[in-house]
Structure formats: C-alpha cells, structure tokens
Amino acid sequence: MRPLIAEIRLDHLRHNYQAARAAHGDKTLAVLKANAYGHGAVRCAQALADIADGFAVACLEEALELRAAGIALPILLLEGVFDADELKAVDEQDLWMAVTSEQQLAMVEASAPAKPFHVWLMLDSGMHREGFLPQEYHAAWRRLEASGKAGKITKMTHFARADEPDVPMTFSQLEMFDAAVRGLPAGDESVANSAGILCHPRAQRNWGRVGIALYGVTPLPAGFEQDKVLRPVMRFSSKVFGVRELGIGEPIGYGDNFVTHRPTRVGLVACGYADGYPRRASSGSPVRIDGAPSQLIGRVSMDMLTVDLTDLPDAGVGSEVELWGDAVSVNEVAAHAGTIGYEPLCNVKRARFVYR
Ligand SMILES: *Cc1c(COP(=O)(O)O)cnc(C)c1O
C-alpha cells in the first residue's frame, strides 16, 4: 500500500475548539467548509458534536453532507444560497444562511418557507468582497424584517486583515460595524474569524467563527503568544521508497530546477502535487526524515518528490517522512510555495486518512 497518510488527531481538534471558544468567551461556530480544510468534514463534525455551538460551511452541498451523516447542530451557510431553489432545502434541513447581496435578499423576500429563516446579514465593513455597504445595511435589515421571512437576524461582518495584528484596518472595520448596526434592534453579532478571536479582544461578540485555528494552524505571523495553545490536527507523512547517489552537477527531476552542488544522496518520497503537496514548493522546503530535519530538492512531481538524505546516513528506503504536522509547519511549507497554510491543507487527497 502506498505509504502516504493524513493522520487526523481528533483530540487536538477538540482541544483547539475549546481553546478558541475560551479565547472568544462566547458561542463559536466551528468552520468546516472545504471538507473541514481538507481534514474530513463529517468526521470532524462528529468529533465536535458534543462541544460545538454550531458549524459553518460555504454552501448547501456541504451542509447536506453533514445533515445526511446525522449532524443535528446548527449549520450556517457562509455564502448563503446561489439560487432560489436552494431555499427549500435550507428550510427543510433547518439551516442558517448568510444574506450578503441584493440578489439573495430578493430571493428570501420571494420565498415561502414553512418557518422563518435564521439569517446572518452580512455587512461590508471594508473587505469589499460581499455584504451590504454601511449606508445600505439598515434598509436591508428593514426589508428582511418586513418580509416576515426572517425570524432571527444576526449581524455579521468579516475581516480582511485580522491576521496582521499590527495593521489598523481591523479596528476601522469594527468601528464601521458598530456604527452601521447602531439603532437596529438588539440581537446577536458575529465578526471574528480565527485571527480576530486570537488577537482582537474587541472583536469578541456573540458568535466567533473559528476556521484555521481549529485545525491547529496559526493565522498569525511569528512572534505572537496567542497561538501557542494550538495543536496541529493533521500530520501528513509518507515514506522514502527509493534512494540514489549522485555526483556534483547532476540535475534531479523535471526541468532545471535543481542541480547537485555536492555528492548527494537523494531520497524518493511517495507524495506529489496530485496528493496536495504544492508543486510550487521550492528546493529547501522543510521535511523531517525519521525525526531529523532535511529538505526538498528538485521539483515536486505528480506522485513523487525528492529529498536530501546526504547528511542522514541512517535514512534510506522505509524512512518516515513528515511533510507537515508536528515538526514541520504547514505554514512554512506554504511559504516556500508562495501561499498560506490553508491552501495545501484544503488540497490534501489520495492519502489514507487515519483518524485518532
Ligand atoms: C472561512 C471563513 C471563516 C473562518 O476563517 P479562518 O481564518 O479560517 O478562521 C470565518 N468567517 C467567514 C465568513 C469565512 O468565510
């Protein structure tokens, strides 16, 4: 059997949820979109079902997968619905939904649910991706209320730069949110993602929305204390299944990406970009081989990648390779590929998932 394993530590998931909830100080949705950031949405939902206040996913399909698996907790559709037909399932399956645009608002007004929806009305407080502008927000609220189709309306916004704690934009977004909702009937509010929960105490409202931190991966730059409590949930590992000795000046793999500059022992590892390891990861990306630090050399192929065993004389065929998890941070691998840890996590596939 191919030795590529995504070990998912569900006890770490529970620990991270509880840590995030404690940091937030109030109800917190566990964000399970994109198959729980690649960790397996159903298994993660089941592992959190007795401690979570609710879940959030991107779209109806993701919510239906959880409902079909017997998950009865509240589930919020973070992007709401994409067409009016979906409202029937939202109603029947008792889902919560974001309303982020004029189109979605009009769909709700025209709908005929058996019971009123719980709507999360999105304010665009500066990210400019979705949501109603501050000057539109009261009118959107009043239309929802007048429609009789929304039994409960939670006020919501989303931060663009909470993962840069020194950048003032989060504070201006919060001010804009508070100003935009002033004068509306009291009710629940939700503004903080993982980074907001970890380092913006003023963003702590009725509902946190924890995504990346739930999986034990920090959204913060190095040097912050708030993320020390997190424990990585996924450990992505494989094995060396081939070794070859090369002299100086020899290329490895596709292209002219890497040429040996010393006599080099090369280990061939069963993991490639079709498994989710980023193809753009550059030579020098960290790996651990039987616990010892080493690095990627040469370009990542579809099914394989190559690592440097020169300084690890005891390593060879059968050696265990941690691609990311405990000793190797997925954020560090991502940085070597010009991206963020979220992306390689979401891309993991074709591996054997082992849940603990
Ligand atoms: C994905 C998402 C989150 C979670 O973000 P993290 O940075 O992973 O914590 C929260 N809110 C919304 C609206 C999202 O789309």
CSV table of C-alpha atoms and ligand atoms in Angstrom, one decimal:
chain,number,residue,atom,x,y,z
A,1,MET,CA,0.0,0.0,0.0
A,2,ARG,CA,1.2,3.5,-0.8
A,3,PRO,CA,2.5,4.9,2.5
A,4,LEU,CA,1.0,8.4,2.2
A,5,ILE,CA,-1.0,9.1,5.4
A,6,ALA,CA,-3.0,12.0,6.6
A,7,GLU,CA,-3.3,11.3,10.3
A,8,ILE,CA,-6.1,13.4,11.9
A,9,ARG,CA,-5.9,13.8,15.6
A,10,LEU,CA,-9.5,14.5,16.7
A,11,ASP,CA,-8.4,15.1,20.3
A,12,HIS,CA,-6.3,18.0,19.0
A,13,LEU,CA,-9.4,19.3,17.1
A,14,ARG,CA,-11.4,19.2,20.3
A,15,HIS,CA,-8.7,20.9,22.2
A,16,ASN,CA,-8.3,23.7,19.6
A,17,TYR,CA,-12.1,24.2,19.5
A,18,GLN,CA,-12.2,24.6,23.3
A,19,ALA,CA,-9.2,26.9,23.3
A,20,ALA,CA,-10.8,29.1,20.6
A,21,ARG,CA,-14.1,29.2,22.4
A,22,ALA,CA,-12.4,30.1,25.6
A,23,ALA,CA,-10.4,32.9,23.9
A,24,HIS,CA,-13.6,34.2,22.3
A,25,GLY,CA,-15.5,33.9,25.5
A,26,ASP,CA,-18.9,33.1,23.9
A,27,LYS,CA,-20.6,30.9,21.4
A,28,THR,CA,-18.3,29.8,18.5
A,29,LEU,CA,-19.1,28.2,15.1
A,30,ALA,CA,-16.6,25.6,14.0
A,31,VAL,CA,-15.9,26.3,10.3
A,32,LEU,CA,-16.0,23.0,8.4
A,33,LYS,CA,-16.1,24.4,4.8
A,34,ALA,CA,-13.9,22.8,2.1
A,35,ASN,CA,-14.2,19.4,3.7
A,36,ALA,CA,-13.0,20.8,7.0
A,37,TYR,CA,-10.0,22.4,5.4
A,38,GLY,CA,-9.1,19.0,4.0
A,39,HIS,CA,-9.5,17.1,7.3
A,40,GLY,CA,-12.8,15.4,6.5
A,41,ALA,CA,-16.0,17.4,7.4
A,42,VAL,CA,-18.2,14.5,8.6
A,43,ARG,CA,-15.5,13.1,10.9
A,44,CYS,CA,-14.6,16.5,12.3
A,45,ALA,CA,-18.3,17.4,12.9
A,46,GLN,CA,-18.9,14.1,14.7
A,47,ALA,CA,-15.8,14.7,16.9
A,48,LEU,CA,-17.1,18.2,17.8
A,49,ALA,CA,-20.8,17.4,18.1
A,50,ASP,CA,-21.0,17.3,21.9
A,51,ILE,CA,-19.0,20.5,22.5
A,52,ALA,CA,-19.6,22.8,19.5
A,53,ASP,CA,-22.3,25.5,19.4
A,54,GLY,CA,-22.7,25.0,15.7
A,55,PHE,CA,-20.9,24.6,12.4
A,56,ALA,CA,-20.3,26.8,9.3
A,57,VAL,CA,-19.8,25.7,5.8
A,58,ALA,CA,-19.6,27.5,2.5
A,59,CYS,CA,-22.6,26.1,0.7
A,60,LEU,CA,-25.7,24.0,0.7
A,61,GLU,CA,-23.9,20.9,-0.6
A,62,GLU,CA,-21.5,20.9,2.3
A,63,ALA,CA,-24.4,21.3,4.8
A,64,LEU,CA,-26.4,18.5,3.3
A,65,GLU,CA,-23.4,16.2,3.6
A,66,LEU,CA,-23.3,16.9,7.4
A,67,ARG,CA,-27.1,16.5,7.8
A,68,ALA,CA,-27.0,13.2,5.9
A,69,ALA,CA,-24.4,12.0,8.3
A,70,GLY,CA,-26.8,12.8,11.2
A,71,ILE,CA,-25.3,16.1,12.4
A,72,ALA,CA,-28.2,17.9,14.1
A,73,LEU,CA,-26.4,21.1,15.3
A,74,PRO,CA,-27.0,24.5,13.7
A,75,ILE,CA,-25.2,24.8,10.4
A,76,LEU,CA,-24.6,28.3,8.8
A,77,LEU,CA,-24.1,28.7,5.1
A,78,LEU,CA,-21.4,31.4,5.0
A,79,GLU,CA,-22.1,32.3,1.4
A,80,GLY,CA,-25.8,31.8,1.6
A,81,VAL,CA,-27.6,30.4,-1.4
A,82,PHE,CA,-26.7,30.6,-5.0
A,83,ASP,CA,-30.2,30.3,-6.4
A,84,ALA,CA,-33.8,30.4,-5.0
A,85,ASP,CA,-34.3,26.6,-5.4
A,86,GLU,CA,-31.9,26.1,-2.5
A,87,LEU,CA,-34.1,27.9,-0.1
A,88,LYS,CA,-36.4,24.8,0.1
A,89,ALA,CA,-33.6,22.7,1.5
A,90,VAL,CA,-32.4,25.5,3.8
A,91,ASP,CA,-35.9,25.5,5.2
A,92,GLU,CA,-36.4,21.7,5.4
A,93,GLN,CA,-32.9,21.0,6.8
A,94,ASP,CA,-33.2,23.8,9.3
A,95,LEU,CA,-30.0,25.6,8.1
A,96,TRP,CA,-28.9,29.1,8.9
A,97,MET,CA,-27.8,31.3,6.0
A,98,ALA,CA,-25.9,34.4,5.3
A,99,VAL,CA,-27.6,37.0,3.2
A,100,THR,CA,-24.8,39.0,1.5
A,101,SER,CA,-26.3,40.7,-1.6
A,102,GLU,CA,-29.4,42.3,-3.1
A,103,GLN,CA,-30.0,39.1,-5.1
A,104,GLN,CA,-30.1,36.9,-2.0
A,105,LEU,CA,-32.3,39.4,-0.2
A,106,ALA,CA,-34.8,39.4,-3.0
A,107,MET,CA,-34.8,35.5,-3.0
A,108,VAL,CA,-35.6,35.5,0.7
A,109,GLU,CA,-38.4,38.1,0.2
A,110,ALA,CA,-39.9,36.0,-2.6
A,111,SER,CA,-39.7,32.7,-0.7
A,112,ALA,CA,-42.3,30.7,1.2
A,113,PRO,CA,-40.6,28.9,4.0
A,114,ALA,CA,-42.6,26.7,6.4
A,115,LYS,CA,-40.9,28.6,9.3
A,116,PRO,CA,-38.9,31.9,9.2
A,117,PHE,CA,-35.2,31.6,8.4
A,118,HIS,CA,-32.4,32.5,10.7
A,119,VAL,CA,-30.5,35.0,8.5
A,120,TRP,CA,-26.9,36.3,9.1
A,121,LEU,CA,-27.0,39.7,7.4
A,122,MET,CA,-23.5,40.5,6.1
A,123,LEU,CA,-22.1,44.0,6.3
A,124,ASP,CA,-19.3,45.0,4.0
A,125,SER,CA,-17.1,46.9,6.5
A,126,GLY,CA,-14.2,47.3,4.1
A,127,MET,CA,-13.2,43.9,2.7
A,128,HIS,CA,-15.3,44.7,-0.4
A,129,ARG,CA,-15.9,41.1,-1.3
A,130,GLU,CA,-19.6,40.7,-0.3
A,131,GLY,CA,-22.1,42.2,2.0
A,132,PHE,CA,-24.2,45.3,2.2
A,133,LEU,CA,-22.5,48.7,2.5
A,134,PRO,CA,-22.9,50.6,5.7
A,135,GLN,CA,-25.4,53.0,4.1
A,136,GLU,CA,-27.4,50.1,2.7
A,137,TYR,CA,-27.5,48.0,5.9
A,138,HIS,CA,-30.4,49.5,7.8
A,139,ALA,CA,-32.6,49.2,4.7
A,140,ALA,CA,-31.6,45.6,4.1
A,141,TRP,CA,-32.4,44.8,7.7
A,142,ARG,CA,-35.8,46.5,7.5
A,143,ARG,CA,-36.7,44.7,4.3
A,144,LEU,CA,-35.9,41.4,5.9
A,145,GLU,CA,-37.9,42.2,8.9
A,146,ALA,CA,-40.9,43.4,6.8
A,147,SER,CA,-40.8,40.3,4.7
A,148,GLY,CA,-41.7,38.1,7.6
A,149,LYS,CA,-39.3,35.5,6.2
A,150,ALA,CA,-36.6,36.0,8.8
A,151,GLY,CA,-37.4,35.1,12.3
A,152,LYS,CA,-33.9,35.9,13.6
A,153,ILE,CA,-31.3,38.2,12.1
A,154,THR,CA,-27.7,38.0,13.3
A,155,LYS,CA,-25.5,40.9,12.3
A,156,MET,CA,-22.2,39.8,10.7
A,157,THR,CA,-19.1,41.1,9.1
A,158,HIS,CA,-15.7,39.7,8.0
A,159,PHE,CA,-12.2,40.9,8.5
A,160,ALA,CA,-9.8,41.4,5.6
A,161,ARG,CA,-6.5,41.8,7.6
A,162,ALA,CA,-7.1,40.4,11.2
A,163,ASP,CA,-4.1,38.1,10.5
A,164,GLU,CA,-1.9,41.2,10.5
A,165,PRO,CA,-2.4,42.2,14.1
A,166,ASP,CA,-0.5,45.5,13.8
A,167,VAL,CA,-2.4,46.8,10.8
A,168,PRO,CA,-5.2,49.2,11.9
A,169,MET,CA,-7.8,48.0,9.3
A,170,THR,CA,-9.4,45.6,11.8
A,171,PHE,CA,-10.1,48.4,14.2
A,172,SER,CA,-11.6,50.6,11.4
A,173,GLN,CA,-13.8,47.6,10.3
A,174,LEU,CA,-15.0,47.1,13.8
A,175,GLU,CA,-15.8,50.8,14.2
A,176,MET,CA,-17.7,50.7,10.9
A,177,PHE,CA,-19.6,47.6,12.0
A,178,ASP,CA,-20.6,49.2,15.3
A,179,ALA,CA,-21.7,52.4,13.6
A,180,ALA,CA,-23.6,50.5,10.9
A,181,VAL,CA,-25.7,48.4,13.3
A,182,ARG,CA,-26.4,51.3,15.7
A,183,GLY,CA,-30.1,51.9,16.0
A,184,LEU,CA,-31.1,48.4,14.9
A,185,PRO,CA,-32.9,46.1,17.3
A,186,ALA,CA,-30.6,44.2,19.6
A,187,GLY,CA,-29.6,40.8,18.6
A,188,ASP,CA,-26.6,38.5,18.1
A,189,GLU,CA,-23.4,39.8,16.4
A,190,SER,CA,-20.6,37.9,14.8
A,191,VAL,CA,-17.4,39.4,13.5
A,192,ALA,CA,-14.3,37.3,14.4
A,193,ASN,CA,-12.5,34.7,12.3
A,194,SER,CA,-9.6,32.8,13.9
A,195,ALA,CA,-7.2,35.7,13.8
A,196,GLY,CA,-9.9,38.0,15.3
A,197,ILE,CA,-10.5,35.5,18.1
A,198,LEU,CA,-6.8,35.1,18.8
A,199,CYS,CA,-5.8,38.8,18.9
A,200,HIS,CA,-8.6,41.2,18.8
A,201,PRO,CA,-10.5,41.2,22.1
A,202,ARG,CA,-12.8,44.0,20.9
A,203,ALA,CA,-14.0,41.6,18.1
A,204,GLN,CA,-15.4,39.2,20.7
A,205,ARG,CA,-19.2,39.3,20.1
A,206,ASN,CA,-21.9,36.7,20.5
A,207,TRP,CA,-20.6,34.3,17.8
A,208,GLY,CA,-17.0,33.6,16.9
A,209,ARG,CA,-16.2,31.7,13.6
A,210,VAL,CA,-13.1,29.6,14.0
A,211,GLY,CA,-11.6,28.0,10.9
A,212,ILE,CA,-7.8,27.6,10.5
A,213,ALA,CA,-7.1,27.7,14.3
A,214,LEU,CA,-9.5,24.8,14.8
A,215,TYR,CA,-7.0,22.7,12.8
A,216,GLY,CA,-4.2,23.9,14.9
A,217,VAL,CA,-2.6,26.1,12.3
A,218,THR,CA,-2.0,29.7,13.2
A,219,PRO,CA,-3.1,32.6,11.0
A,220,LEU,CA,-0.7,34.9,12.8
A,221,PRO,CA,2.8,35.9,11.9
A,222,ALA,CA,5.7,34.6,14.0
A,223,GLY,CA,6.2,36.2,17.4
A,224,PHE,CA,2.7,36.1,18.9
A,225,GLU,CA,1.9,34.2,22.1
A,226,GLN,CA,-1.8,33.7,21.5
A,227,ASP,CA,-1.4,30.8,19.1
A,228,LYS,CA,0.9,28.8,21.3
A,229,VAL,CA,-2.0,26.8,22.7
A,230,LEU,CA,-2.9,25.4,19.3
A,231,ARG,CA,-2.1,21.8,18.4
A,232,PRO,CA,-1.8,20.7,14.7
A,233,VAL,CA,-4.6,18.3,13.8
A,234,MET,CA,-3.2,16.9,10.6
A,235,ARG,CA,0.1,15.1,10.4
A,236,PHE,CA,0.8,14.4,6.7
A,237,SER,CA,3.5,11.8,6.2
A,238,SER,CA,4.9,9.3,3.8
A,239,LYS,CA,8.0,7.2,3.3
A,240,VAL,CA,11.2,7.0,1.3
A,241,PHE,CA,10.8,4.3,-1.3
A,242,GLY,CA,14.0,4.8,-3.4
A,243,VAL,CA,17.5,6.1,-2.9
A,244,ARG,CA,20.1,7.2,-5.4
A,245,GLU,CA,23.6,8.6,-5.1
A,246,LEU,CA,24.6,11.4,-7.4
A,247,GLY,CA,27.8,13.3,-8.0
A,248,ILE,CA,28.2,17.0,-8.4
A,249,GLY,CA,26.4,18.9,-11.2
A,250,GLU,CA,23.6,16.4,-11.7
A,251,PRO,CA,20.0,17.5,-12.2
A,252,ILE,CA,17.1,16.0,-10.3
A,253,GLY,CA,13.6,15.6,-11.7
A,254,TYR,CA,11.8,17.8,-14.3
A,255,GLY,CA,13.4,20.8,-15.7
A,256,ASP,CA,16.5,22.5,-14.5
A,257,ASN,CA,15.0,23.4,-11.1
A,258,PHE,CA,17.9,21.8,-9.1
A,259,VAL,CA,21.4,20.7,-9.8
A,260,THR,CA,23.5,19.0,-7.1
A,261,HIS,CA,26.4,21.1,-5.8
A,262,ARG,CA,27.9,18.3,-3.8
A,263,PRO,CA,27.8,14.5,-3.9
A,264,THR,CA,24.2,13.9,-2.9
A,265,ARG,CA,22.1,11.1,-1.6
A,266,VAL,CA,18.6,11.6,-2.9
A,267,GLY,CA,15.5,10.0,-1.3
A,268,LEU,CA,12.4,9.4,-3.4
A,269,VAL,CA,9.2,10.0,-1.4
A,270,ALA,CA,5.7,8.9,-2.2
A,271,CYS,CA,3.9,12.2,-2.3
A,272,GLY,CA,3.3,14.6,-5.1
A,273,TYR,CA,1.2,17.6,-6.2
A,274,ALA,CA,-1.7,15.2,-7.0
A,275,ASP,CA,-1.8,14.5,-3.3
A,276,GLY,CA,-1.9,18.2,-2.4
A,277,TYR,CA,1.8,18.9,-1.8
A,278,PRO,CA,2.3,22.2,-3.5
A,279,ARG,CA,4.2,21.9,-6.8
A,280,ARG,CA,5.5,25.4,-6.4
A,281,ALA,CA,7.3,24.5,-3.1
A,282,SER,CA,10.9,25.4,-3.7
A,283,SER,CA,14.0,23.4,-3.0
A,284,GLY,CA,14.8,24.0,0.6
A,285,SER,CA,11.2,23.4,1.8
A,286,PRO,CA,11.5,21.7,5.2
A,287,VAL,CA,10.7,18.0,5.8
A,288,ARG,CA,11.6,15.7,8.7
A,289,ILE,CA,13.1,12.3,8.0
A,290,ASP,CA,12.9,9.8,10.8
A,291,GLY,CA,12.6,12.9,13.0
A,292,ALA,CA,15.7,14.7,11.6
A,293,PRO,CA,15.4,17.9,9.7
A,294,SER,CA,16.0,17.8,5.9
A,295,GLN,CA,14.7,19.5,2.8
A,296,LEU,CA,13.0,19.1,-0.5
A,297,ILE,CA,15.4,19.1,-3.5
A,298,GLY,CA,14.2,19.3,-7.1
A,299,ARG,CA,10.8,19.9,-8.5
A,300,VAL,CA,7.7,18.2,-7.0
A,301,SER,CA,6.2,15.7,-9.5
A,302,MET,CA,2.6,14.5,-9.6
A,303,ASP,CA,3.2,11.4,-7.5
A,304,MET,CA,6.7,11.8,-6.0
A,305,LEU,CA,9.1,14.3,-4.6
A,306,THR,CA,12.8,14.1,-3.7
A,307,VAL,CA,14.6,15.0,-0.5
A,308,ASP,CA,18.2,15.3,0.6
A,309,LEU,CA,19.5,12.4,2.6
A,310,THR,CA,23.2,13.3,2.3
A,311,ASP,CA,23.5,14.3,6.0
A,312,LEU,CA,21.3,11.5,7.2
A,313,PRO,CA,23.4,8.3,6.7
A,314,ASP,CA,21.0,6.2,8.6
A,315,ALA,CA,18.0,7.2,6.5
A,316,GLY,CA,17.0,5.1,3.5
A,317,VAL,CA,14.2,3.1,2.0
A,318,GLY,CA,11.4,2.9,4.5
A,319,SER,CA,12.4,6.0,6.4
A,320,GLU,CA,9.4,8.0,7.6
A,321,VAL,CA,9.0,11.5,6.1
A,322,GLU,CA,6.9,14.1,7.8
A,323,LEU,CA,5.7,16.5,5.1
A,324,TRP,CA,3.9,18.7,7.7
A,325,GLY,CA,2.3,18.3,11.1
A,326,ASP,CA,4.3,18.4,14.3
A,327,ALA,CA,7.9,19.3,13.5
A,328,VAL,CA,7.2,20.8,10.1
A,329,SER,CA,4.7,23.6,10.0
A,330,VAL,CA,2.3,23.6,7.0
A,331,ASN,CA,2.6,27.4,7.0
A,332,GLU,CA,6.4,27.1,6.5
A,333,VAL,CA,5.9,24.7,3.5
A,334,ALA,CA,3.3,27.0,2.2
A,335,ALA,CA,5.6,30.0,2.5
A,336,HIS,CA,8.1,28.1,0.3
A,337,ALA,CA,5.4,27.8,-2.3
A,338,GLY,CA,4.2,31.4,-2.2
A,339,THR,CA,1.0,30.6,-0.4
A,340,ILE,CA,-0.6,30.2,3.0
A,341,GLY,CA,-1.1,27.0,5.1
A,342,TYR,CA,-4.9,27.0,4.3
A,343,GLU,CA,-4.3,26.0,0.7
A,344,PRO,CA,-2.2,22.9,1.0
A,345,LEU,CA,-4.4,21.6,3.8
A,346,CYS,CA,-7.5,22.0,1.6
A,347,ASN,CA,-5.8,20.2,-1.3
A,348,VAL,CA,-4.8,17.0,0.5
A,349,LYS,CA,-6.3,14.0,-1.3
A,350,ARG,CA,-5.4,10.5,-2.4
A,351,ALA,CA,-3.8,9.9,1.0
A,352,ARG,CA,-5.0,7.3,3.5
A,353,PHE,CA,-6.9,9.2,6.2
A,354,VAL,CA,-6.3,7.8,9.7
A,355,TYR,CA,-8.5,9.2,12.5
A,356,ARG,CA,-7.4,9.1,16.1
B,1,LIG,C1,-13.7,30.9,6.1
B,1,LIG,C2,-14.4,31.9,7.0
B,1,LIG,C3,-14.2,32.0,8.3
B,1,LIG,C4,-13.0,31.2,9.0
B,1,LIG,O1,-11.8,31.9,8.7
B,1,LIG,P1,-10.4,31.4,9.4
B,1,LIG,O2,-9.5,32.5,9.0
B,1,LIG,O3,-10.1,30.1,8.8
B,1,LIG,O4,-10.7,31.3,10.9
B,1,LIG,C5,-14.9,32.9,9.1
B,1,LIG,N1,-15.9,33.6,8.5
B,1,LIG,C6,-16.2,33.6,7.2
B,1,LIG,C7,-17.3,34.4,6.6
B,1,LIG,C8,-15.5,32.7,6.4
B,1,LIG,O5,-15.7,32.6,5.1
